[in-house]
XYZ file of C-alpha atoms in Angstrom:
157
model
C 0.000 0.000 0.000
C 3.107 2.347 0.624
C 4.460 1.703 -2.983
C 0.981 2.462 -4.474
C 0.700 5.460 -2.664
C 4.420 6.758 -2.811
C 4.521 5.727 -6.868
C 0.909 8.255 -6.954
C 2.494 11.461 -4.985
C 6.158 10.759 -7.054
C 3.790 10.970 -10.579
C 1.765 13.763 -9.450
C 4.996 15.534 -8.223
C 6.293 15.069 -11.725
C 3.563 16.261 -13.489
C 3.253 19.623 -11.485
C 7.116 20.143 -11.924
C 6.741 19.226 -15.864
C 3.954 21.734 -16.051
C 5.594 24.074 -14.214
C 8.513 24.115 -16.456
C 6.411 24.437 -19.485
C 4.708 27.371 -17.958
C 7.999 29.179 -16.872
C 9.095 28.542 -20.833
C 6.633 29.685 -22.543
C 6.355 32.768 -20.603
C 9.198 33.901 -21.702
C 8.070 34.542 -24.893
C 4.338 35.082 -25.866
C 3.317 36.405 -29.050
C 0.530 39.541 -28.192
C -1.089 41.452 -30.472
C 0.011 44.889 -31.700
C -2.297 46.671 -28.586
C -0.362 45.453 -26.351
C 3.035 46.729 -27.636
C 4.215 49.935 -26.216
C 3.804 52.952 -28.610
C 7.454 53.629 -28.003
C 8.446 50.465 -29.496
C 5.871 50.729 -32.460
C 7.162 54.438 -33.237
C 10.821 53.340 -33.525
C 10.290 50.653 -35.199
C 8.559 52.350 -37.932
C 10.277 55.189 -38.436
C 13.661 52.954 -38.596
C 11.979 50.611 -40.725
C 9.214 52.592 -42.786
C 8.635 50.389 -45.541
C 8.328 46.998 -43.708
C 5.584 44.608 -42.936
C 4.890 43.718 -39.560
C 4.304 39.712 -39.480
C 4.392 39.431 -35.603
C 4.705 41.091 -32.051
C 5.971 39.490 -29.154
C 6.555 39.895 -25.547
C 10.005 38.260 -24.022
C 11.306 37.803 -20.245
C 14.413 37.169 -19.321
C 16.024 37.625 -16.087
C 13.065 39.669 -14.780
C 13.278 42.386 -17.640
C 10.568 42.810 -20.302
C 11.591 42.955 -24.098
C 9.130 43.506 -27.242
C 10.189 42.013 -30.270
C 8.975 42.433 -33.556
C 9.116 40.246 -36.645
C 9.201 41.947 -40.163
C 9.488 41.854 -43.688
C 10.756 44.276 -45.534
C 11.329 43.408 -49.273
C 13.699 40.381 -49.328
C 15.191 40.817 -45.622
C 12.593 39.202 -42.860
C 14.172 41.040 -39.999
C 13.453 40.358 -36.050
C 14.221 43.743 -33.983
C 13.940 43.269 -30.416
C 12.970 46.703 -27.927
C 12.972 47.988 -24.147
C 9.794 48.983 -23.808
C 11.371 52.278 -24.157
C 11.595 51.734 -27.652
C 15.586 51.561 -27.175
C 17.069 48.778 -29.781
C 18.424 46.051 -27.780
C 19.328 43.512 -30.794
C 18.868 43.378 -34.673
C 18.591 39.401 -36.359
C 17.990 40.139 -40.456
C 18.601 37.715 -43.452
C 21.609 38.758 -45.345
C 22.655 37.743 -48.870
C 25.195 34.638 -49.000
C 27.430 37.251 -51.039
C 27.279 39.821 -47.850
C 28.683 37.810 -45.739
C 32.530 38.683 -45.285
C 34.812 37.182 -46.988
C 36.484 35.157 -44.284
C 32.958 33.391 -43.440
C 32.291 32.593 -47.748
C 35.907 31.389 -47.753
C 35.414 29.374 -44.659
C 32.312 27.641 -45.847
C 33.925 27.043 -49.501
C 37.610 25.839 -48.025
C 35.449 23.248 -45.262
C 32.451 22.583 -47.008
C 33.432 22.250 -50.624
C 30.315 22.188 -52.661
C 27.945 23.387 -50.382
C 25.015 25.583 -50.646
C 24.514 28.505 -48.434
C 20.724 28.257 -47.666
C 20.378 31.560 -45.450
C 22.683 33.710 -43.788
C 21.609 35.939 -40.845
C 23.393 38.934 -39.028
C 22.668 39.792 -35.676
C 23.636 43.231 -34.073
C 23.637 43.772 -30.176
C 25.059 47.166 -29.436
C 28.240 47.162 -30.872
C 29.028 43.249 -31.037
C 27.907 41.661 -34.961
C 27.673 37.700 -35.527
C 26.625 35.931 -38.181
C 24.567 32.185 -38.689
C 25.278 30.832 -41.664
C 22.708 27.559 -42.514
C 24.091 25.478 -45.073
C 23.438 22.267 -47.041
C 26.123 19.944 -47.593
C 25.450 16.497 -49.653
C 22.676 15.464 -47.937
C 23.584 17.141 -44.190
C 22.243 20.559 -43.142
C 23.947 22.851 -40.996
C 23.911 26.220 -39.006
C 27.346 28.093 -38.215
C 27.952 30.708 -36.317
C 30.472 33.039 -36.682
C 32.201 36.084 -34.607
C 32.259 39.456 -36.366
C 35.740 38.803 -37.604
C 34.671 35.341 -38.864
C 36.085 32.631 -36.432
C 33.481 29.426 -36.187
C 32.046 29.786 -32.970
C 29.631 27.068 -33.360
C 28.439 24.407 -35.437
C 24.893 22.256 -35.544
């Protein structure tokens, strides 16, 4: 009767901590609707970005700090800018061209990867610090690599 009773309060323990985990994660980011977006952040976005298309808002947490984050497209660049609810920039993600990249990340990828197709290429901006991901198909393998501003691998999955 112990076991029975000890197996019961061990599942239900796990279930509250799994559900409590997939609360706490999904909190962090929820998409919200444009409403609910400072004006600050909705100002500076458009008058950096006048001619894009606003696909999505959402609303981030991280270490007890509030971020809004909108996702874009503006011509061929789909672009993911993410605000203080000031309407302060905190980091730029946008697609690049393959050929943008610099020239130590395309020789990189040709030199290790001979043959391979550069699928996307993203560059993300945080203050002053740049980094690139770099998603590539090689034979029949797919990869992302991400690269420092002065194009050293930094990681690879």
């Amino acid at each position: 009767m112990k076991q029975v009773t000890l197996r019961v309060v061990l599942f239900t323990l796990t279930i509250v901590v799994i559900s409590g985990l997939a609360d706490s994660v999904s909190a962090q980011e929820k998409t919200i609707s444009a409403k609910s977006v400072p004006s600050a952040v909705i100002s500076a976005f458009k008058s950096r970005y006048p001619n894009a298309t606003i696909k999505s808002f959402a609303r981030e947490k991280e270490n007890g700090k509030v971020f809004y984050e909108i996702e874009s497209k503006d011509g061929d660049i789909g672009r993911d800018v993410l605000y203080n609810p000031d309407g302060s920039v905190v980091a730029v993600e946008e697609t690049i061209a393959a050929s943008d990249l610099p020239a130590s990340i395309q020789e990189f990828v040709r030199s290790k990867y001979a043959g391979a197709v550069i699928t996307k290429a993203e560059k993300s901006t945080q203050g002053d610090a740049v980094e690139y991901e770099v998603f590539v198909k090689h034979r029949k393998k797919r990869l992302a690599l991400e690269f420092d501003a002065d194009g050293n691998l930094k990681n690879k999955k």
